[in-house]
mmCIF file of C-alpha atoms and ligand atoms in Angstrom:
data_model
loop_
_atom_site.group_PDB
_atom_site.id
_atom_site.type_symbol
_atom_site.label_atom_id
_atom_site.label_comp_id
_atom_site.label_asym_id
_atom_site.label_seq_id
_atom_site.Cartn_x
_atom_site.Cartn_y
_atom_site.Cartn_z
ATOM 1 C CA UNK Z 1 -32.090 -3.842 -7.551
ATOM 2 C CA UNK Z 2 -32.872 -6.283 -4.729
ATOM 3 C CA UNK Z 3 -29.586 -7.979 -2.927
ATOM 4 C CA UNK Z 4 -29.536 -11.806 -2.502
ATOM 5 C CA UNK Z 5 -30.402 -13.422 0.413
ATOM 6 C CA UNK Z 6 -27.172 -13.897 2.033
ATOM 7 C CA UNK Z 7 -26.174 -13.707 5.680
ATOM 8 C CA UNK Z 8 -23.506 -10.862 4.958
ATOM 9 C CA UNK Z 9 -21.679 -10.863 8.169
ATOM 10 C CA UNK Z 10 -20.892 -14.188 8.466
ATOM 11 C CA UNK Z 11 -19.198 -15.164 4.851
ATOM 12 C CA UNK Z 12 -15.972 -16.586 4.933
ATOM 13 C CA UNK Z 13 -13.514 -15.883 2.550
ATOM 14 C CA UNK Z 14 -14.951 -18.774 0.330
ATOM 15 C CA UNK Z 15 -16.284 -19.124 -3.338
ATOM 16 C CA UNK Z 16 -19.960 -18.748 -4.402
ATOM 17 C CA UNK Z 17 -21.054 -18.715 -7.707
ATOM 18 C CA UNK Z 18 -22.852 -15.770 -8.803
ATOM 19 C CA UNK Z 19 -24.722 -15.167 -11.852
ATOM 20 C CA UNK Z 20 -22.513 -13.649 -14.602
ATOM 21 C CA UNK Z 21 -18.649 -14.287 -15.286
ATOM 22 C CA UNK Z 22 -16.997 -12.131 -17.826
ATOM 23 C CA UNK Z 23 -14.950 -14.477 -20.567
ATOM 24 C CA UNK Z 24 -12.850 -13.102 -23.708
ATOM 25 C CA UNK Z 25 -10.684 -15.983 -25.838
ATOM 26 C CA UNK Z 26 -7.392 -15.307 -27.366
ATOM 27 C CA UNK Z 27 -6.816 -16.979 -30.958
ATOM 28 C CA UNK Z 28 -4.555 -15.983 -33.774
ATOM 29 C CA UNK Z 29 -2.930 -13.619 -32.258
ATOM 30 C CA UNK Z 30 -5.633 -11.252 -31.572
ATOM 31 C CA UNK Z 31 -8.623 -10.720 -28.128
ATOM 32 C CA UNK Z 32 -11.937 -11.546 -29.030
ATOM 33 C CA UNK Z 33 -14.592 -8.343 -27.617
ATOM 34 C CA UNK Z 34 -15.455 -10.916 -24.410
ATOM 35 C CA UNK Z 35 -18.622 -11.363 -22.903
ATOM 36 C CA UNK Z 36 -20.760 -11.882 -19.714
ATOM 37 C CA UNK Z 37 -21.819 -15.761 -19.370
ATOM 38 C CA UNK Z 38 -23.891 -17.755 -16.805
ATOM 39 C CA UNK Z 39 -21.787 -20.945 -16.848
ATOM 40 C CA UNK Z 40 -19.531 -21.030 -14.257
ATOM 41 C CA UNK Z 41 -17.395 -24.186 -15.606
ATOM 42 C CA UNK Z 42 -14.521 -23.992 -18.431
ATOM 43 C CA UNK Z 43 -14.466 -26.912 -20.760
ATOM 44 C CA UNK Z 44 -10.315 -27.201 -22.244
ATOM 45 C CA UNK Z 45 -8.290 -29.448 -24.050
ATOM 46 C CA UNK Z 46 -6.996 -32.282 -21.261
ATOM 47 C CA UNK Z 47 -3.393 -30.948 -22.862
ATOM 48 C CA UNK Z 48 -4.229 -27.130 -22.209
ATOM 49 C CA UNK Z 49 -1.194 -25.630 -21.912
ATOM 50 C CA UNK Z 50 -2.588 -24.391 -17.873
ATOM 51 C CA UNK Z 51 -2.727 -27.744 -16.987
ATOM 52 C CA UNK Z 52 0.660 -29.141 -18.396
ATOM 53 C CA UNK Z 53 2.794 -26.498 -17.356
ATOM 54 C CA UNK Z 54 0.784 -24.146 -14.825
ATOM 55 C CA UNK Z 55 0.725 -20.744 -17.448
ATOM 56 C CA UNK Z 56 -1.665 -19.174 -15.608
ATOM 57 C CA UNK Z 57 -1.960 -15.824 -13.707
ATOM 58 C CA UNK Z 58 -4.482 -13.894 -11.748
ATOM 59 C CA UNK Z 59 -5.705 -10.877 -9.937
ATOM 60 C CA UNK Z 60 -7.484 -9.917 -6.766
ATOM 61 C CA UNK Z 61 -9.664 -6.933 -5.961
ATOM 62 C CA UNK Z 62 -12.653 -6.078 -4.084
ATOM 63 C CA UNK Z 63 -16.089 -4.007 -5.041
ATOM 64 C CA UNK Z 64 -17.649 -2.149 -1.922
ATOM 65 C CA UNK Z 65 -20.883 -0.267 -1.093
ATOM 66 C CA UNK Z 66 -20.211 3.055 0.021
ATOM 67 C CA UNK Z 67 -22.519 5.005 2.617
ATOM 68 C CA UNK Z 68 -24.295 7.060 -0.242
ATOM 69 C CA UNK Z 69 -25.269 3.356 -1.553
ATOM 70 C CA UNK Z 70 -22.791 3.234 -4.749
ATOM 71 C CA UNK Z 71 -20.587 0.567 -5.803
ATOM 72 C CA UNK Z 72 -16.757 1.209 -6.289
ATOM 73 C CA UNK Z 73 -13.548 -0.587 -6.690
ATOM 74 C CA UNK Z 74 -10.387 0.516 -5.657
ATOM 75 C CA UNK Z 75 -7.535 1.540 -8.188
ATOM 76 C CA UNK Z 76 -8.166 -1.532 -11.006
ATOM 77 C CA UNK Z 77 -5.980 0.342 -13.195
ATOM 78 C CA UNK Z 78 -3.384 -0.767 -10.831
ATOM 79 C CA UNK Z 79 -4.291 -4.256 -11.086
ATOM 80 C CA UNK Z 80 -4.577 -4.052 -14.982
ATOM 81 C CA UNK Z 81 -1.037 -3.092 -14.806
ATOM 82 C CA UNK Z 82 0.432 -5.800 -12.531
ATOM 83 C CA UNK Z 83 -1.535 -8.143 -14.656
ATOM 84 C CA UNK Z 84 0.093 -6.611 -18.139
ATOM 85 C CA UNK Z 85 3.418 -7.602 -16.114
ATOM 86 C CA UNK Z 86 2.379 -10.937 -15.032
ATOM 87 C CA UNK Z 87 1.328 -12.130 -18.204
ATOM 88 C CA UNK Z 88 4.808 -10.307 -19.941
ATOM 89 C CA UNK Z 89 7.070 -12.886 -17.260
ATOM 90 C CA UNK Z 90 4.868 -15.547 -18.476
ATOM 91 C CA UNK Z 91 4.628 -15.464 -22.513
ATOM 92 C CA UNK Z 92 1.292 -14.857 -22.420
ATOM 93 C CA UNK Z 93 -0.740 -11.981 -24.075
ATOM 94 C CA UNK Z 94 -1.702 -9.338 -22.410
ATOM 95 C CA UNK Z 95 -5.366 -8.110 -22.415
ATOM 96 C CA UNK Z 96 -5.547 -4.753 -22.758
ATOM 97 C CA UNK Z 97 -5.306 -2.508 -19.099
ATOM 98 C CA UNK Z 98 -8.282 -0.289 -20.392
ATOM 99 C CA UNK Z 99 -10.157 -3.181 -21.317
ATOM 100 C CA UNK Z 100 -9.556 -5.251 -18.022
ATOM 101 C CA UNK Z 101 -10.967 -2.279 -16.028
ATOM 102 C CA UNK Z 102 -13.916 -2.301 -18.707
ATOM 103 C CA UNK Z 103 -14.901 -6.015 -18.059
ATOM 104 C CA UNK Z 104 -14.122 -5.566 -13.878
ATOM 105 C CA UNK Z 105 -16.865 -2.855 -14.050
ATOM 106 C CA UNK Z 106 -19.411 -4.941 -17.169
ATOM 107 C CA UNK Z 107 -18.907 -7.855 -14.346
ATOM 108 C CA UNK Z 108 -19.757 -5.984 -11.032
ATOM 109 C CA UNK Z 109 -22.661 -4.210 -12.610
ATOM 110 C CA UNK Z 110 -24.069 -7.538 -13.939
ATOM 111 C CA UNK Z 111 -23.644 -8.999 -10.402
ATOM 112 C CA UNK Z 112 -24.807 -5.731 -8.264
ATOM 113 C CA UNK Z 113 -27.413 -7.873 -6.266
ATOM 114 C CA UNK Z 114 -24.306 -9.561 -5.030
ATOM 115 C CA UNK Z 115 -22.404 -6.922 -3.334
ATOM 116 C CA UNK Z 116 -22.556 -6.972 -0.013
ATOM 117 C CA UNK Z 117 -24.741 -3.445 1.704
ATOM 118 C CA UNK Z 118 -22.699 -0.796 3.472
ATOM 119 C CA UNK Z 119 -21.699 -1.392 7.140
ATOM 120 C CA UNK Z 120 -22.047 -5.661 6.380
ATOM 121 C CA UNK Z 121 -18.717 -6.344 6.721
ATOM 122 C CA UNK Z 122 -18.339 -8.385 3.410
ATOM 123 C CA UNK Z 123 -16.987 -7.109 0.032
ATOM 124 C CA UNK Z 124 -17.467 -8.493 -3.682
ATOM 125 C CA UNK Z 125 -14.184 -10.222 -3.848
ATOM 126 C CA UNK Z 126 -13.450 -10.005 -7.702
ATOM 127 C CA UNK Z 127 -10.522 -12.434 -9.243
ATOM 128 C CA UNK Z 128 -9.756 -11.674 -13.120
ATOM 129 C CA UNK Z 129 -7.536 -14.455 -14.565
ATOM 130 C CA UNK Z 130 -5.821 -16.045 -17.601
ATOM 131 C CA UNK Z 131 -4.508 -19.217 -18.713
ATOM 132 C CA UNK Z 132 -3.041 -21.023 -21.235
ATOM 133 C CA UNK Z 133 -6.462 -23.127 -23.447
ATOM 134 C CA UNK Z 134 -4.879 -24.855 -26.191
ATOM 135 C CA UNK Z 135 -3.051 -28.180 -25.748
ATOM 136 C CA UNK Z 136 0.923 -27.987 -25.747
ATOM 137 C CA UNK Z 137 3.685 -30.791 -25.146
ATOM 138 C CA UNK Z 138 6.337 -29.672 -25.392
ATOM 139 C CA UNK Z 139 7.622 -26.941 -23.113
ATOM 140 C CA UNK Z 140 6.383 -23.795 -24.779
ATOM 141 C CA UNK Z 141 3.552 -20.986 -24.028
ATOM 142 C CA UNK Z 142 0.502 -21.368 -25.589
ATOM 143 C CA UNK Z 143 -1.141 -19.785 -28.469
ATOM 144 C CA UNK Z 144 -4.602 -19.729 -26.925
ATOM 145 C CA UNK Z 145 -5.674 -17.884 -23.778
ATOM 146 C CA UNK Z 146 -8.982 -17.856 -21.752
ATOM 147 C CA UNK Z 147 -9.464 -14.505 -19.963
ATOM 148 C CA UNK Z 148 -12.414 -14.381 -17.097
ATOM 149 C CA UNK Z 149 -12.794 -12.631 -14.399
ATOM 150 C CA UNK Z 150 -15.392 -14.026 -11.635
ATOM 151 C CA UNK Z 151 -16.796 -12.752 -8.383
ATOM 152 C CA UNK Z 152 -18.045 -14.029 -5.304
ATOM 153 C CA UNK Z 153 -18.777 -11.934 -1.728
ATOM 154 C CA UNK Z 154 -16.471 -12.909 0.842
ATOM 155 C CA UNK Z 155 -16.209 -11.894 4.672
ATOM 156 C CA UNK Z 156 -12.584 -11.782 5.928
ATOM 157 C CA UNK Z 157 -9.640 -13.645 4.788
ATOM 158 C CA UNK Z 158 -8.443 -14.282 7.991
ATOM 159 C CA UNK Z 159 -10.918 -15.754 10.971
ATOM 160 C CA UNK Z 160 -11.607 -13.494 13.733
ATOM 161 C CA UNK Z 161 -11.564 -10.073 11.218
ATOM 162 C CA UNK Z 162 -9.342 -7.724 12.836
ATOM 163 C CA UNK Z 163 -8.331 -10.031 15.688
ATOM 164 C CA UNK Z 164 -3.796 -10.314 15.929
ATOM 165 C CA UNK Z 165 -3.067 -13.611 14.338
ATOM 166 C CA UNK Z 166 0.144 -15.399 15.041
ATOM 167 C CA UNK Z 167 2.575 -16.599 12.622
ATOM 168 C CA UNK Z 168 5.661 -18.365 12.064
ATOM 169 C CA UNK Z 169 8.865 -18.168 9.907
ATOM 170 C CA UNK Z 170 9.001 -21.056 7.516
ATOM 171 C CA UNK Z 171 11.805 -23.290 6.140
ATOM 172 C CA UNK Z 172 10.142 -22.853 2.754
ATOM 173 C CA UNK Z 173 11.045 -20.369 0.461
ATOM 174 C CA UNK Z 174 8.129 -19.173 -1.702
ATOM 175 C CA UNK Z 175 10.545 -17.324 -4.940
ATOM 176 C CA UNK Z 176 13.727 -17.069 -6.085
ATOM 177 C CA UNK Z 177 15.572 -14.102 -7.088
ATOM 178 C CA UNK Z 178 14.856 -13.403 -10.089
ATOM 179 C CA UNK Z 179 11.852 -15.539 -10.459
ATOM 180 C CA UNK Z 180 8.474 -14.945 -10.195
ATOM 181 C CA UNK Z 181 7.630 -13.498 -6.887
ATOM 182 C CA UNK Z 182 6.627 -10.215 -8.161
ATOM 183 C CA UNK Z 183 4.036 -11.280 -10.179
ATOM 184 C CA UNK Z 184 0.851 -13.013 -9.704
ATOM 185 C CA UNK Z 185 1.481 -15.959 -11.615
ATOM 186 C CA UNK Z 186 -0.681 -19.484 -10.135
ATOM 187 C CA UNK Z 187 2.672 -21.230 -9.371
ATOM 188 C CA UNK Z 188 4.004 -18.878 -6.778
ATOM 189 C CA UNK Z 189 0.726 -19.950 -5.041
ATOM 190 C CA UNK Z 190 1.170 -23.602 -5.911
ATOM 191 C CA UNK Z 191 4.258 -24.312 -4.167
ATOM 192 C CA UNK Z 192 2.944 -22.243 -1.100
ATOM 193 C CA UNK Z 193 0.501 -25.181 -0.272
ATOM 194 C CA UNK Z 194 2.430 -27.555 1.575
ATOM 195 C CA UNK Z 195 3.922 -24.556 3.924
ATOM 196 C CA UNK Z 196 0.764 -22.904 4.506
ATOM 197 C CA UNK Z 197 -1.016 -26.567 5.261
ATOM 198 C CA UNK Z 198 1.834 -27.334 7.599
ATOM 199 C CA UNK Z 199 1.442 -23.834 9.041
ATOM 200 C CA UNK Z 200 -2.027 -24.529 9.836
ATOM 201 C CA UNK Z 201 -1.540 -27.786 11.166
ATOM 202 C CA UNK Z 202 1.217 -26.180 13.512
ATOM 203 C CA UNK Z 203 -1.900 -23.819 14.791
ATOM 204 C CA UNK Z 204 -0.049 -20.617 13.033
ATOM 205 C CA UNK Z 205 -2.216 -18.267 10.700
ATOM 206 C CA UNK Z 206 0.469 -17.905 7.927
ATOM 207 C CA UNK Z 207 4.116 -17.947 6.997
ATOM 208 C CA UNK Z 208 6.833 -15.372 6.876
ATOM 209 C CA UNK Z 209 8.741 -16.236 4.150
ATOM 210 C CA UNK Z 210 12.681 -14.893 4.239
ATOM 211 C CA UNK Z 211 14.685 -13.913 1.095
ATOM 212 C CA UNK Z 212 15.830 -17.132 -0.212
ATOM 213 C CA UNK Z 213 19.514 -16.566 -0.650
ATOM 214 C CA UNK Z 214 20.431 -15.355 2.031
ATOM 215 C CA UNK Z 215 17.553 -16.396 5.132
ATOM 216 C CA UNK Z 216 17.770 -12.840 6.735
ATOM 217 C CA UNK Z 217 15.417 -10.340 5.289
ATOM 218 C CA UNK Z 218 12.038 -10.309 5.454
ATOM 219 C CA UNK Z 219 10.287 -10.807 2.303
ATOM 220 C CA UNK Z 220 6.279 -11.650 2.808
ATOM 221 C CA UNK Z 221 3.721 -14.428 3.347
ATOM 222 C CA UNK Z 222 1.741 -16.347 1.264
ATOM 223 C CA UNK Z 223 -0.745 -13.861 0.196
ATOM 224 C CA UNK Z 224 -0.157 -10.486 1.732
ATOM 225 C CA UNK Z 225 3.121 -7.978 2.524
ATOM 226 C CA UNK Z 226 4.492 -6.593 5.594
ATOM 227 C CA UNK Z 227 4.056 -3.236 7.270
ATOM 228 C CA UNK Z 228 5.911 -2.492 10.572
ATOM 229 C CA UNK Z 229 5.490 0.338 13.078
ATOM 230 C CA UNK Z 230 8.446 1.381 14.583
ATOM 231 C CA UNK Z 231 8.576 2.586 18.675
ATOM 232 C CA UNK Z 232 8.922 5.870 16.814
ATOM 233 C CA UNK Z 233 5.822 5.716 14.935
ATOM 234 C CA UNK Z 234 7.389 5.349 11.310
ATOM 235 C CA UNK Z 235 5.968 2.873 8.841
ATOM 236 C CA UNK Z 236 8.701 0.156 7.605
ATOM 237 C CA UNK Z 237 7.703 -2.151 5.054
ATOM 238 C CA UNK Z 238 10.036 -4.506 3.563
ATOM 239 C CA UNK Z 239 11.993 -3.760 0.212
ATOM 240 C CA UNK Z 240 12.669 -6.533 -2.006
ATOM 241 C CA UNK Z 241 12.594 -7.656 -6.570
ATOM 242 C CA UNK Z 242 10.735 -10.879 -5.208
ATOM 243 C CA UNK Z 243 7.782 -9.795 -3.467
ATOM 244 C CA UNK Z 244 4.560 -8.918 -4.947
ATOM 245 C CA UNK Z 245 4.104 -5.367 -4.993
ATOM 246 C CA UNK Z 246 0.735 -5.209 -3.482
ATOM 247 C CA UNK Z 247 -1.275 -2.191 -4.277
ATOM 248 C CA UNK Z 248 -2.447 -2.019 -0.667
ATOM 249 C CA UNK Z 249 0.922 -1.641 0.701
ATOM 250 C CA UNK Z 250 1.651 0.800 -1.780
ATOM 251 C CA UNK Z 251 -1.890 3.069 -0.961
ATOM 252 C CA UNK Z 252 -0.736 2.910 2.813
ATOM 253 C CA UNK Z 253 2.355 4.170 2.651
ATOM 254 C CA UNK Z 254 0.706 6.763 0.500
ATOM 255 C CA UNK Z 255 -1.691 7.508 3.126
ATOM 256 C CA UNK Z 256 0.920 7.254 5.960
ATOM 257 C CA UNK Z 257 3.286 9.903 4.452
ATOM 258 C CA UNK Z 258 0.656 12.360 2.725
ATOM 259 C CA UNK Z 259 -2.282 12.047 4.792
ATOM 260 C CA UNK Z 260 -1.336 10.997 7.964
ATOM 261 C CA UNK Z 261 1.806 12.374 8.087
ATOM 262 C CA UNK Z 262 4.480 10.070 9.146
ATOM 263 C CA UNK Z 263 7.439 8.622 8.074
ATOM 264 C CA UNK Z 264 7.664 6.239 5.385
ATOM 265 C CA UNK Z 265 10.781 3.780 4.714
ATOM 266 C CA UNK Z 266 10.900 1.105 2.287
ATOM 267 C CA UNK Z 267 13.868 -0.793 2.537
ATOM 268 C CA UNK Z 268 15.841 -4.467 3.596
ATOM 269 C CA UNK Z 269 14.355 -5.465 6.586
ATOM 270 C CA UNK Z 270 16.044 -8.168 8.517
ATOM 271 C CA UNK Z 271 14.672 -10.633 10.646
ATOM 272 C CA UNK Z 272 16.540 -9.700 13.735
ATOM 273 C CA UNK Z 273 14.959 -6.444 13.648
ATOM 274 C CA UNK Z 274 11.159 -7.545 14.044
ATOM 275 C CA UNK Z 275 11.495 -7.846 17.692
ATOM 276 C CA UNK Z 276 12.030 -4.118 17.918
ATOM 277 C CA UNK Z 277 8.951 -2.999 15.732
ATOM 278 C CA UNK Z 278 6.070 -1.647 17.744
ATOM 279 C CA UNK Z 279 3.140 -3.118 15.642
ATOM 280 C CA UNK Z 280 3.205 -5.629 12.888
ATOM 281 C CA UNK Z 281 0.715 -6.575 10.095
ATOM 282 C CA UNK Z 282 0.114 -7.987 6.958
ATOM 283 C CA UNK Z 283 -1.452 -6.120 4.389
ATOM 284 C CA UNK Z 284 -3.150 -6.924 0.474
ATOM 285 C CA UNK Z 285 -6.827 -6.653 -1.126
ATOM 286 C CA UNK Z 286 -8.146 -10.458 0.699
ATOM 287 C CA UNK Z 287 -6.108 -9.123 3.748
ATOM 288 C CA UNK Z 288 -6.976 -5.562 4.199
ATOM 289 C CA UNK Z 289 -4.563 -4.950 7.071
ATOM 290 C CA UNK Z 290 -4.324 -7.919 9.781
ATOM 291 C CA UNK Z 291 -2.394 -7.353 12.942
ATOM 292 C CA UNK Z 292 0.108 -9.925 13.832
ATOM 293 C CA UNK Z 293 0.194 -10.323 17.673
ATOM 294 C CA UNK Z 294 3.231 -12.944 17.450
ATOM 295 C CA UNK Z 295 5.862 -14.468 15.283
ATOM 296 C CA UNK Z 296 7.288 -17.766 16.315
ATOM 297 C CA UNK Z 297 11.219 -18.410 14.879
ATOM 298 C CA UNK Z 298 12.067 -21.583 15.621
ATOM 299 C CA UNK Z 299 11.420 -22.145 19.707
ATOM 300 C CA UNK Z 300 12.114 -18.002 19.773
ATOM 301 C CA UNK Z 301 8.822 -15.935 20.244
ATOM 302 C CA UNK Z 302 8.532 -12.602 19.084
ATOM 303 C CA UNK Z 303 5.788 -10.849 20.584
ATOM 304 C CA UNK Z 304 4.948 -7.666 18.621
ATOM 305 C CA UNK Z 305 4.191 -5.051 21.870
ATOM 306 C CA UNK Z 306 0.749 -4.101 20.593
ATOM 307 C CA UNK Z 307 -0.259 -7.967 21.901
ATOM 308 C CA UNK Z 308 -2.838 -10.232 21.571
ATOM 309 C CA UNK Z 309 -6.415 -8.345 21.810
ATOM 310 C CA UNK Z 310 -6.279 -5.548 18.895
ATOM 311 C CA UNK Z 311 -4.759 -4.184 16.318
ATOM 312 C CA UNK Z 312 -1.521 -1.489 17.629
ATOM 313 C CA UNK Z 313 -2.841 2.556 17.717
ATOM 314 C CA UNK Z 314 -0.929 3.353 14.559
ATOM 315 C CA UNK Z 315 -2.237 -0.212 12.489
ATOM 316 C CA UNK Z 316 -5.789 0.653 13.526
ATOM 317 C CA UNK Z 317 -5.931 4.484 11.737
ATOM 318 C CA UNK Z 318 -3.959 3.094 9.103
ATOM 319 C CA UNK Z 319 -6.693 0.687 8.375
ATOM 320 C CA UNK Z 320 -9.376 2.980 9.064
ATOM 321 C CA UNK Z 321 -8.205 5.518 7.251
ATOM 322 C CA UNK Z 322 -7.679 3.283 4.074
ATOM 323 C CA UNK Z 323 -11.162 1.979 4.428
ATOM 324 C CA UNK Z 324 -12.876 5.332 4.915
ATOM 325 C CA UNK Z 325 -10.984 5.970 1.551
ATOM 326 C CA UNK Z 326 -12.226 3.064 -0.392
ATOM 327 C CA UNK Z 327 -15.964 2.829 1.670
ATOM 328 C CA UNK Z 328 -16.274 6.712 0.224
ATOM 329 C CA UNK Z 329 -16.112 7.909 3.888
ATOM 330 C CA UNK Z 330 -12.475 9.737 3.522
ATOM 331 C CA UNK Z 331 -11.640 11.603 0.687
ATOM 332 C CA UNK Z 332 -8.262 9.984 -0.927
ATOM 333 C CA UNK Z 333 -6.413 10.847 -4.045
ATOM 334 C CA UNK Z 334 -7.943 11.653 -7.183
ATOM 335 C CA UNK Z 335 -8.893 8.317 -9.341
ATOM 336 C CA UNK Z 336 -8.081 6.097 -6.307
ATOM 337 C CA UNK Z 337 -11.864 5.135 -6.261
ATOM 338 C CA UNK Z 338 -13.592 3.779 -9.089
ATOM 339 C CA UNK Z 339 -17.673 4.264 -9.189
ATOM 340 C CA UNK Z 340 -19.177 1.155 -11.043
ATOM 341 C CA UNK Z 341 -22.656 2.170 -10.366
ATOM 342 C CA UNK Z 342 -25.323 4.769 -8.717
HETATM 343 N N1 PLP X 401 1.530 -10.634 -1.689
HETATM 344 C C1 PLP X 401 0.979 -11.716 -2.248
HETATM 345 C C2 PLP X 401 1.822 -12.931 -2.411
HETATM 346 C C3 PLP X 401 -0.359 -11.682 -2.657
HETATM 347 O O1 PLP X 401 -0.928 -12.753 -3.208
HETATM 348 C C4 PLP X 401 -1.113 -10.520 -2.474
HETATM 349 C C5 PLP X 401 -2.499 -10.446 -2.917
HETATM 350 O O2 PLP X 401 -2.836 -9.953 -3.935
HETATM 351 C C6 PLP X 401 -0.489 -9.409 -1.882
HETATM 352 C C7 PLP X 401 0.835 -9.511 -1.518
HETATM 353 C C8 PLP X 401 -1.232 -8.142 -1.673
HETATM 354 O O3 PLP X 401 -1.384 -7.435 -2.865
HETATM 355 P P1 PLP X 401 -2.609 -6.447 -3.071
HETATM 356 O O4 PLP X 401 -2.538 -5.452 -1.984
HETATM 357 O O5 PLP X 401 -2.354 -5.837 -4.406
HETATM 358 O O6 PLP X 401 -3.817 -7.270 -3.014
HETATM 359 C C1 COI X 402 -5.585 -11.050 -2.730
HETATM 360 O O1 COI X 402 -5.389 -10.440 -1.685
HETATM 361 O O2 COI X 402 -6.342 -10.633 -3.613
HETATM 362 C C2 COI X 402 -4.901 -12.297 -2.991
HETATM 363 O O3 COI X 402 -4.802 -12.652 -4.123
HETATM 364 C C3 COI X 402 -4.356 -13.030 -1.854
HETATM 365 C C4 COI X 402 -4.813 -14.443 -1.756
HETATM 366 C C5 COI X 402 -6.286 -14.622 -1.661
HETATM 367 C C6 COI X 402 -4.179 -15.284 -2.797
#
């Protein structure tokens, strides 16, 4: 299979229509088989029940070439679950978690000559989704749902790759407890917009968002968690009901504690205590890890010790190791690695 023609190392993290989307309907109560399509646009009802009242929810996860020239994902069965849980919060049907990883692996097969080669830097970002089709008024779920998952090959999320980025801790909260923040639903995402414009405008990469009632703990930023390394070389990541559990976070403390050896802690981490971490950085599938080099609070600067040029000693085999795991170069736990093709 010949790749496209794309300049691989330098994609953004951007959209790009590819040639096949995967797209089952829900009607009557019951998932229709689904199917791979070529047209990229949706045609709804102007009163879909997405558009009134934002029922709609999403995943994220990436396809890679290994070394040996396969293509793999990492852990969808993971992702089928959160999904199953997103859609539960949100009255919406779930489609079946053997079935999602079915149509994840029908739509990077159709789309192989989009994955980026080995060694290029980019992945095959994949985003499965639902929302709500049929019109609706009054405030109740829907009774139709589209499910699609598309792809496009993006570089990384943040400019610069691995370079530390510098953040700040917002005003805004991003979820409630007991609301939503631990799924993936669109309107967590939504009402992140205005903070994460005004963080850019600021000149900061991203927000740290703080538990919402009480401003202490850290909870996570718009689109990735936390991981901390302590002085001591232990791996903190925050604990809390209303952040999304990301699947990355959860592999690397995985590979911290079993593979690498170190101490894990999950647990409350409050904001005074950042100063004294070691190395900081945000973690999730668009993500990978990314080193944070400083965190601005209000006029007070926290610079993380591992500075401004890298990513800290402990961050960078962290990262390597994950990615050895899910490039095929590291062995990691059975199932972890999903081959789609070759
Ligand atoms: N937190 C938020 C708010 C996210 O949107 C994401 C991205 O999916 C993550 C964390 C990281 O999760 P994962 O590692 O499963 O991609
Ligand atoms: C991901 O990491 O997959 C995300 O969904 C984060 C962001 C792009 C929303």
């Amino acid at each position: 299979m010949e790749k496209k023609n794309i300049d691989w190392a330098n994609l953004g993290f951007g959209y790009m229509p590819t040639d096949y989307r995967f797209v089952a309907h829900y009607k009557n109560g019951a998932w229709d088989e689904g199917e791979l399509t070529t047209e990229s646009n949706v045609t709804i009802n102007e009163c879909a029940g997405v558009f009134q009242y934002a029922q709609t929810c999403f995943e994220g996860l990436k396809a890679y070439t290994t070394e040996d020239g396969k293509i793999v994902c990492f852990r969808p069965d993971l992702n089928a679950a959160r999904m199953a849980d997103s859609c539960r919060r949100l009255e919406m049907p779930v489609f079946p978690e053997d079935k999602f990883v079915e149509a994840v692996i029908k739509t990077v097969k159709a789309n192989a000559a989009w994955v980026p080669p080995f060694g290029s830097g980019a992945t095959l970002y994949i985003r499965p989704y639902m929302f709500g089709s049929n019109a609706v008024i009054g405030v109740k779920p829907a009774e139709e749902y589209e499910f699609r998952i598309l792809v496009t090959p993006v570089g990384p999320y943040f400019k610069g790759g691995a370079k530390p980025i510098v953040i700040r801790v917002t005003d805004f909260d991003r979820a409630a407890p007991h609301g939503t923040g631990h799924i993936k639903a669109g309107l967590n995402y939504a009402m992140s917009l205005h903070a994460i414009v005004d963080a850019h405008k600021e000149g900061y990469a991203e927000n740290m968002y703080l538990d919402a009632a009480t401003r202490t703990y850290v909870e996570e930023t718009g689109g990735a968690n936390f991981i901390f390394i302590t002085k001591d070389g232990k791996l903190v990541t925050p604990k809390s009901d209303s952040i999304l559990p990301s699947i990355t976070r959860r592999s690397l403390c995985y590979v911290a504690k079993e593979m690498l050896g170190m101490e894990v802690e999950e647990r409350k981490v409050p904001l005074t205590e950042v100063s004294e971490f070691a190395e900081a950085g945000l973690c999730g599938t668009a993500a990978v890890i990314s080193p944070i080099g400083r965190i601005d609070d209000h006029g007070k600067t926290i610079n993380i010790p591992a500075g401004m040029d890298e990513m800290g000693p402990v961050t960078k085999k962290l990262y390597e190791t994950l990615v050895g795991i899910q490039q095929g170069k590291i062995a990691g736990p059975e199932g972890w690695v999903k081959v789609i093709e070759g």
